[in-house]
Short mmCIF file of N, CA, C and O in Angstrom, two decimals:
data_model
loop_
_atom_site.label_atom_id
_atom_site.label_comp_id
_atom_site.label_asym_id
_atom_site.label_seq_id
_atom_site.Cartn_x
_atom_site.Cartn_y
_atom_site.Cartn_z
N MET A 1 64.28 114.75 145.58
CA MET A 1 64.60 113.53 144.88
C MET A 1 64.66 112.40 145.92
O MET A 1 65.46 112.44 146.83
N GLU A 2 63.82 111.42 145.81
CA GLU A 2 63.74 110.35 146.78
C GLU A 2 64.98 109.46 146.72
O GLU A 2 65.47 109.12 145.66
N GLY A 3 65.49 109.10 147.91
CA GLY A 3 66.65 108.23 147.99
C GLY A 3 67.97 108.93 147.80
O GLY A 3 69.01 108.31 147.87
N TYR A 4 67.96 110.23 147.57
CA TYR A 4 69.19 110.98 147.34
C TYR A 4 69.75 111.43 148.68
O TYR A 4 69.06 112.09 149.45
N ASN A 5 70.96 111.05 148.98
CA ASN A 5 71.60 111.42 150.24
C ASN A 5 72.75 112.36 149.99
O ASN A 5 73.60 112.09 149.15
N VAL A 6 72.76 113.45 150.72
CA VAL A 6 73.86 114.40 150.65
C VAL A 6 74.70 114.20 151.89
O VAL A 6 74.19 114.15 153.00
N ALA A 7 76.00 114.06 151.71
CA ALA A 7 76.89 113.85 152.85
C ALA A 7 77.11 115.17 153.57
O ALA A 7 77.44 116.18 152.95
N ASN A 8 76.90 115.18 154.87
CA ASN A 8 77.18 116.35 155.70
C ASN A 8 78.67 116.45 155.95
O ASN A 8 79.26 115.49 156.43
N ARG A 9 79.27 117.60 155.63
CA ARG A 9 80.68 117.79 155.97
C ARG A 9 80.69 118.10 157.46
O ARG A 9 79.96 118.94 157.94
N CYS A 10 81.54 117.38 158.19
CA CYS A 10 81.57 117.61 159.63
C CYS A 10 82.95 117.31 160.19
O CYS A 10 83.80 116.71 159.53
N ALA A 11 83.13 117.73 161.43
CA ALA A 11 84.35 117.43 162.18
C ALA A 11 84.09 116.17 163.00
O ALA A 11 82.95 115.72 163.15
N GLY A 12 85.14 115.61 163.55
CA GLY A 12 85.01 114.41 164.35
C GLY A 12 84.05 114.55 165.52
O GLY A 12 83.29 113.64 165.84
N LYS A 13 84.07 115.73 166.16
CA LYS A 13 83.22 115.95 167.33
C LYS A 13 81.73 115.93 166.97
O LYS A 13 80.89 115.82 167.85
N GLN A 14 81.40 116.00 165.68
CA GLN A 14 80.00 116.01 165.25
C GLN A 14 79.56 114.67 164.67
O GLN A 14 78.40 114.51 164.30
N LEU A 15 80.44 113.69 164.62
CA LEU A 15 80.10 112.41 164.00
C LEU A 15 78.99 111.67 164.73
O LEU A 15 78.08 111.14 164.11
N ALA A 16 79.04 111.61 166.05
CA ALA A 16 78.02 110.88 166.82
C ALA A 16 76.63 111.45 166.56
O ALA A 16 75.65 110.71 166.48
N ALA A 17 76.53 112.76 166.40
CA ALA A 17 75.23 113.41 166.13
C ALA A 17 74.72 113.07 164.74
O ALA A 17 73.55 113.29 164.44
N ASN A 18 75.58 112.52 163.89
CA ASN A 18 75.20 112.14 162.53
C ASN A 18 75.04 110.63 162.38
O ASN A 18 75.15 110.10 161.26
N TYR A 19 74.77 109.94 163.48
CA TYR A 19 74.61 108.49 163.44
C TYR A 19 73.59 108.09 162.37
O TYR A 19 72.50 108.65 162.30
N GLY A 20 73.97 107.12 161.53
CA GLY A 20 73.10 106.63 160.47
C GLY A 20 73.11 107.47 159.21
O GLY A 20 72.51 107.09 158.21
N ARG A 21 73.80 108.59 159.22
CA ARG A 21 73.84 109.49 158.07
C ARG A 21 75.16 109.37 157.32
O ARG A 21 76.15 108.88 157.82
N LEU A 22 75.13 109.90 156.12
CA LEU A 22 76.32 109.97 155.28
C LEU A 22 77.06 111.26 155.63
O LEU A 22 76.45 112.33 155.72
N VAL A 23 78.38 111.15 155.84
CA VAL A 23 79.19 112.32 156.21
C VAL A 23 80.43 112.39 155.32
O VAL A 23 80.86 111.39 154.75
N THR A 24 80.99 113.58 155.24
CA THR A 24 82.28 113.79 154.61
C THR A 24 83.19 114.33 155.70
O THR A 24 82.86 115.30 156.38
N VAL A 25 84.34 113.68 155.88
CA VAL A 25 85.26 114.06 156.94
C VAL A 25 86.69 113.78 156.46
O VAL A 25 86.91 112.94 155.59
N ILE A 26 87.64 114.52 157.01
CA ILE A 26 89.05 114.30 156.67
C ILE A 26 89.69 113.51 157.82
O ILE A 26 89.50 113.86 158.99
N VAL A 27 90.41 112.46 157.46
CA VAL A 27 91.06 111.60 158.45
C VAL A 27 92.53 111.40 158.12
O VAL A 27 92.96 111.62 157.00
N SER A 28 93.24 110.94 159.12
CA SER A 28 94.65 110.60 158.98
C SER A 28 94.86 109.22 159.60
O SER A 28 94.35 108.96 160.69
N PRO A 29 95.59 108.31 158.93
CA PRO A 29 95.82 106.99 159.51
C PRO A 29 96.67 107.09 160.77
O PRO A 29 97.55 107.94 160.88
N SER A 30 96.40 106.19 161.74
CA SER A 30 97.12 106.19 163.00
C SER A 30 97.11 104.77 163.57
O SER A 30 96.59 103.85 162.95
N VAL A 31 97.67 104.62 164.76
CA VAL A 31 97.71 103.33 165.43
C VAL A 31 97.07 103.50 166.80
O VAL A 31 97.37 104.43 167.54
N GLY A 32 96.16 102.56 167.15
CA GLY A 32 95.46 102.62 168.42
C GLY A 32 96.30 102.10 169.58
O GLY A 32 97.45 101.65 169.40
N ALA A 33 95.72 102.12 170.77
CA ALA A 33 96.41 101.72 172.00
C ALA A 33 96.89 100.27 171.97
O ALA A 33 97.92 99.94 172.56
N GLN A 34 96.14 99.39 171.30
CA GLN A 34 96.53 97.99 171.21
C GLN A 34 97.23 97.66 169.88
O GLN A 34 97.31 96.50 169.50
N GLY A 35 97.69 98.68 169.18
CA GLY A 35 98.41 98.46 167.94
C GLY A 35 97.52 98.30 166.72
O GLY A 35 98.00 98.01 165.63
N GLU A 36 96.21 98.49 166.87
CA GLU A 36 95.29 98.34 165.75
C GLU A 36 95.28 99.59 164.86
O GLU A 36 95.61 100.67 165.30
N GLN A 37 94.91 99.40 163.62
CA GLN A 37 94.79 100.50 162.65
C GLN A 37 93.55 101.32 163.01
O GLN A 37 92.45 100.78 163.09
N ILE A 38 93.74 102.59 163.26
CA ILE A 38 92.61 103.50 163.46
C ILE A 38 92.86 104.73 162.59
O ILE A 38 93.91 104.85 161.94
N PHE A 39 91.90 105.63 162.59
CA PHE A 39 92.03 106.89 161.87
C PHE A 39 91.67 108.00 162.84
O PHE A 39 90.88 107.81 163.76
N VAL A 40 92.25 109.17 162.62
CA VAL A 40 92.00 110.30 163.49
C VAL A 40 91.51 111.46 162.63
O VAL A 40 92.12 111.77 161.60
N THR A 41 90.41 112.10 163.05
CA THR A 41 89.89 113.24 162.31
C THR A 41 90.79 114.45 162.55
O THR A 41 91.63 114.45 163.45
N THR A 42 90.60 115.49 161.78
CA THR A 42 91.46 116.68 161.90
C THR A 42 91.32 117.37 163.25
O THR A 42 92.21 118.10 163.65
N ASP A 43 90.20 117.13 163.96
CA ASP A 43 90.05 117.71 165.29
C ASP A 43 90.38 116.71 166.40
O ASP A 43 90.03 116.90 167.56
N GLY A 44 91.05 115.60 166.04
CA GLY A 44 91.60 114.69 167.02
C GLY A 44 90.72 113.56 167.51
O GLY A 44 91.06 112.89 168.49
N VAL A 45 89.60 113.28 166.84
CA VAL A 45 88.70 112.21 167.27
C VAL A 45 89.10 110.91 166.59
O VAL A 45 89.13 110.83 165.36
N PRO A 46 89.40 109.85 167.39
CA PRO A 46 89.75 108.56 166.79
C PRO A 46 88.50 107.83 166.28
O PRO A 46 87.46 107.85 166.94
N VAL A 47 88.62 107.21 165.11
CA VAL A 47 87.50 106.45 164.53
C VAL A 47 88.02 105.16 163.92
O VAL A 47 89.16 105.08 163.48
N PHE A 48 87.16 104.15 163.93
CA PHE A 48 87.43 102.92 163.19
C PHE A 48 86.77 103.11 161.83
O PHE A 48 85.69 103.70 161.73
N LEU A 49 87.41 102.61 160.80
CA LEU A 49 86.95 102.87 159.44
C LEU A 49 86.97 101.58 158.62
O LEU A 49 88.01 100.92 158.54
N SER A 50 85.83 101.21 158.07
CA SER A 50 85.77 100.09 157.12
C SER A 50 85.95 100.70 155.74
O SER A 50 85.19 101.57 155.34
N VAL A 51 86.99 100.25 155.04
CA VAL A 51 87.29 100.81 153.72
C VAL A 51 87.05 99.76 152.64
O VAL A 51 87.10 98.57 152.91
N PRO A 52 86.80 100.21 151.40
CA PRO A 52 86.63 99.27 150.29
C PRO A 52 87.88 98.40 150.13
O PRO A 52 89.00 98.85 150.39
N ALA A 53 87.68 97.16 149.71
CA ALA A 53 88.80 96.22 149.51
C ALA A 53 89.85 96.83 148.60
O ALA A 53 89.54 97.43 147.57
N GLY A 54 91.10 96.69 148.99
CA GLY A 54 92.21 97.18 148.19
C GLY A 54 92.53 98.65 148.36
O GLY A 54 93.50 99.14 147.80
N GLU A 55 91.72 99.37 149.11
CA GLU A 55 91.97 100.82 149.31
C GLU A 55 93.19 101.01 150.21
O GLU A 55 93.33 100.34 151.22
N ARG A 56 94.08 101.91 149.80
CA ARG A 56 95.29 102.17 150.57
C ARG A 56 95.38 103.64 150.89
O ARG A 56 95.07 104.48 150.06
N PHE A 57 95.84 103.93 152.08
CA PHE A 57 96.06 105.31 152.50
C PHE A 57 97.55 105.59 152.41
O PHE A 57 98.31 105.23 153.30
N GLU A 58 97.95 106.22 151.31
CA GLU A 58 99.36 106.47 151.04
C GLU A 58 99.74 107.92 151.31
O GLU A 58 100.85 108.33 151.02
N THR A 59 98.81 108.69 151.85
CA THR A 59 99.06 110.10 152.15
C THR A 59 98.76 110.35 153.61
O THR A 59 98.15 109.52 154.30
N GLN A 60 99.18 111.52 154.10
CA GLN A 60 98.93 111.85 155.50
C GLN A 60 97.44 112.08 155.76
O GLN A 60 96.95 111.74 156.83
N TYR A 61 96.73 112.64 154.78
CA TYR A 61 95.30 112.92 154.96
C TYR A 61 94.49 112.38 153.79
O TYR A 61 94.98 112.28 152.67
N ALA A 62 93.24 112.04 154.08
CA ALA A 62 92.30 111.62 153.05
C ALA A 62 90.92 112.14 153.39
O ALA A 62 90.53 112.18 154.56
N GLN A 63 90.20 112.58 152.37
CA GLN A 63 88.80 112.96 152.54
C GLN A 63 87.96 111.72 152.26
O GLN A 63 88.13 111.08 151.23
N ILE A 64 87.10 111.38 153.20
CA ILE A 64 86.26 110.20 153.01
C ILE A 64 84.79 110.57 153.06
O ILE A 64 84.41 111.54 153.71
N GLU A 65 84.01 109.82 152.34
CA GLU A 65 82.56 109.89 152.45
C GLU A 65 82.16 108.56 153.05
O GLU A 65 82.54 107.50 152.55
N ALA A 66 81.44 108.61 154.17
CA ALA A 66 81.13 107.38 154.89
C ALA A 66 79.83 107.51 155.66
O ALA A 66 79.37 108.61 155.95
N LYS A 67 79.27 106.36 155.98
CA LYS A 67 78.08 106.31 156.83
C LYS A 67 78.55 106.08 158.26
O LYS A 67 79.40 105.23 158.52
N VAL A 68 77.98 106.84 159.21
CA VAL A 68 78.30 106.64 160.62
C VAL A 68 77.53 105.40 161.08
O VAL A 68 76.32 105.43 161.25
N ALA A 69 78.24 104.29 161.25
CA ALA A 69 77.62 103.00 161.54
C ALA A 69 77.39 102.76 163.03
O ALA A 69 76.43 102.10 163.41
N SER A 70 78.28 103.26 163.86
CA SER A 70 78.09 103.14 165.31
C SER A 70 78.82 104.29 166.00
O SER A 70 79.72 104.90 165.42
N VAL A 71 78.42 104.56 167.24
CA VAL A 71 79.02 105.68 167.95
C VAL A 71 79.83 105.25 169.17
O VAL A 71 80.56 106.05 169.74
N ASN A 72 79.69 104.00 169.60
CA ASN A 72 80.45 103.55 170.76
C ASN A 72 80.90 102.11 170.55
O ASN A 72 80.18 101.19 170.93
N PRO A 73 82.05 101.87 169.92
CA PRO A 73 83.02 102.86 169.45
C PRO A 73 82.58 103.52 168.14
O PRO A 73 81.72 102.99 167.44
N LEU A 74 83.18 104.65 167.86
CA LEU A 74 82.86 105.39 166.64
C LEU A 74 83.39 104.62 165.43
O LEU A 74 84.59 104.36 165.31
N HIS A 75 82.47 104.21 164.54
CA HIS A 75 82.83 103.40 163.39
C HIS A 75 82.16 103.95 162.15
O HIS A 75 80.95 104.20 162.15
N LEU A 76 82.94 104.14 161.09
CA LEU A 76 82.43 104.65 159.83
C LEU A 76 82.57 103.60 158.74
O LEU A 76 83.60 102.94 158.64
N GLU A 77 81.53 103.47 157.91
CA GLU A 77 81.56 102.58 156.75
C GLU A 77 81.85 103.45 155.53
O GLU A 77 80.98 104.19 155.06
N CYS A 78 83.06 103.35 155.02
CA CYS A 78 83.54 104.21 153.95
C CYS A 78 82.89 103.88 152.61
O CYS A 78 82.81 102.73 152.22
N ARG A 79 82.43 104.92 151.92
CA ARG A 79 81.88 104.77 150.57
C ARG A 79 82.89 105.20 149.51
O ARG A 79 82.93 104.64 148.43
N SER A 80 83.67 106.23 149.82
CA SER A 80 84.69 106.69 148.88
C SER A 80 85.85 107.33 149.62
O SER A 80 85.68 107.85 150.72
N VAL A 81 87.02 107.29 149.00
CA VAL A 81 88.25 107.84 149.56
C VAL A 81 88.90 108.73 148.52
O VAL A 81 89.09 108.32 147.37
N ASN A 82 89.23 109.95 148.90
CA ASN A 82 89.99 110.86 148.05
C ASN A 82 91.26 111.24 148.80
O ASN A 82 91.19 111.95 149.81
N LEU A 83 92.40 110.77 148.32
CA LEU A 83 93.66 111.07 148.97
C LEU A 83 94.02 112.53 148.76
O LEU A 83 93.77 113.10 147.69
N ILE A 84 94.61 113.15 149.76
CA ILE A 84 95.02 114.56 149.69
C ILE A 84 96.53 114.57 149.56
O ILE A 84 97.25 114.26 150.52
N TYR A 85 97.03 114.90 148.38
CA TYR A 85 98.46 114.85 148.10
C TYR A 85 99.19 116.15 148.39
O TYR A 85 100.37 116.16 148.66
N ASP A 86 98.50 117.26 148.28
CA ASP A 86 99.15 118.56 148.45
C ASP A 86 99.25 118.93 149.93
O ASP A 86 98.70 118.26 150.80
N VAL A 87 99.92 120.02 150.19
CA VAL A 87 100.01 120.55 151.55
C VAL A 87 98.59 120.86 152.02
O VAL A 87 97.79 121.45 151.28
N PHE A 88 98.27 120.44 153.22
CA PHE A 88 96.92 120.60 153.75
C PHE A 88 97.00 121.33 155.08
O PHE A 88 97.68 120.88 156.00
N ASP A 89 96.30 122.46 155.19
CA ASP A 89 96.31 123.27 156.40
C ASP A 89 95.15 122.85 157.30
O ASP A 89 94.01 123.24 157.09
N VAL A 90 95.45 122.03 158.31
CA VAL A 90 94.43 121.48 159.20
C VAL A 90 93.71 122.59 159.96
O VAL A 90 92.49 122.55 160.13
N ASP A 91 94.44 123.58 160.44
CA ASP A 91 93.81 124.66 161.21
C ASP A 91 92.78 125.42 160.38
O ASP A 91 91.67 125.67 160.85
N ASN A 92 93.14 125.76 159.14
CA ASN A 92 92.17 126.46 158.28
C ASN A 92 90.97 125.58 157.96
O ASN A 92 89.84 126.05 157.92
N TYR A 93 91.21 124.30 157.74
CA TYR A 93 90.11 123.38 157.46
C TYR A 93 89.15 123.32 158.66
O TYR A 93 87.94 123.41 158.49
N ASN A 94 89.70 123.16 159.86
CA ASN A 94 88.85 123.08 161.05
C ASN A 94 88.05 124.36 161.25
O ASN A 94 86.88 124.32 161.64
N LYS A 95 88.65 125.51 160.98
CA LYS A 95 87.92 126.78 161.09
C LYS A 95 86.79 126.84 160.07
O LYS A 95 85.69 127.30 160.38
N ALA A 96 87.05 126.37 158.86
CA ALA A 96 86.00 126.36 157.82
C ALA A 96 84.85 125.45 158.20
O ALA A 96 83.67 125.80 158.05
N VAL A 97 85.15 124.27 158.73
CA VAL A 97 84.10 123.34 159.15
C VAL A 97 83.29 123.93 160.30
O VAL A 97 82.06 123.81 160.33
N ASP A 98 83.96 124.60 161.23
CA ASP A 98 83.24 125.25 162.33
C ASP A 98 82.26 126.29 161.80
O ASP A 98 81.13 126.41 162.28
N LEU A 99 82.68 127.04 160.78
CA LEU A 99 81.77 128.03 160.17
C LEU A 99 80.59 127.34 159.47
O LEU A 99 79.45 127.77 159.60
N MET A 100 80.89 126.26 158.74
CA MET A 100 79.85 125.57 157.96
C MET A 100 78.84 124.85 158.83
O MET A 100 77.72 124.61 158.41
N THR A 101 79.25 124.48 160.04
CA THR A 101 78.36 123.68 160.89
C THR A 101 77.89 124.44 162.13
O THR A 101 77.11 123.91 162.90
N GLY A 102 78.35 125.64 162.31
CA GLY A 102 78.02 126.41 163.50
C GLY A 102 77.08 127.56 163.21
O GLY A 102 76.07 127.43 162.52
N LYS A 103 77.46 128.70 163.73
CA LYS A 103 76.62 129.91 163.69
C LYS A 103 76.18 130.30 162.27
O LYS A 103 75.07 130.77 162.07
N TYR A 104 77.02 130.04 161.28
CA TYR A 104 76.71 130.47 159.91
C TYR A 104 76.32 129.30 159.00
O TYR A 104 76.42 129.39 157.78
N SER A 105 75.85 128.22 159.58
CA SER A 105 75.53 127.03 158.79
C SER A 105 74.47 127.29 157.73
O SER A 105 74.48 126.67 156.67
N TYR A 106 73.58 128.24 157.97
CA TYR A 106 72.54 128.55 156.99
C TYR A 106 73.11 129.07 155.67
O TYR A 106 72.48 128.95 154.62
N LEU A 107 74.32 129.61 155.70
CA LEU A 107 74.94 130.09 154.47
C LEU A 107 75.44 128.95 153.58
O LEU A 107 75.68 129.14 152.39
N PHE A 108 75.59 127.77 154.16
CA PHE A 108 76.15 126.63 153.44
C PHE A 108 75.12 125.53 153.18
O PHE A 108 75.46 124.45 152.75
N ALA A 109 73.86 125.83 153.45
CA ALA A 109 72.80 124.81 153.28
C ALA A 109 72.43 124.63 151.83
O ALA A 109 72.60 125.43 150.99
#
């Protein structure tokens, strides 16, 4: 289907390799070294995030679909935000992403 983009689920360490592509990643709001609003992926990578007007992060974690707009600094242009309200196991999530993007990625294609 022409023009159809599927977001790659990835960890923060894989975002630069997805420059220009649509990705799905889980982030947590944080504060940068100069007091600016930043977000941190579940594997600890800080990113700048452009979010739709009026979007609020009222939970510890959110799943976002975004385009990787730049890699230095890492900046994502958010297309959608899904807040995660329930208990979220970061370690299990990171292990699942490693499986989906690593040795067994062919099982998730």
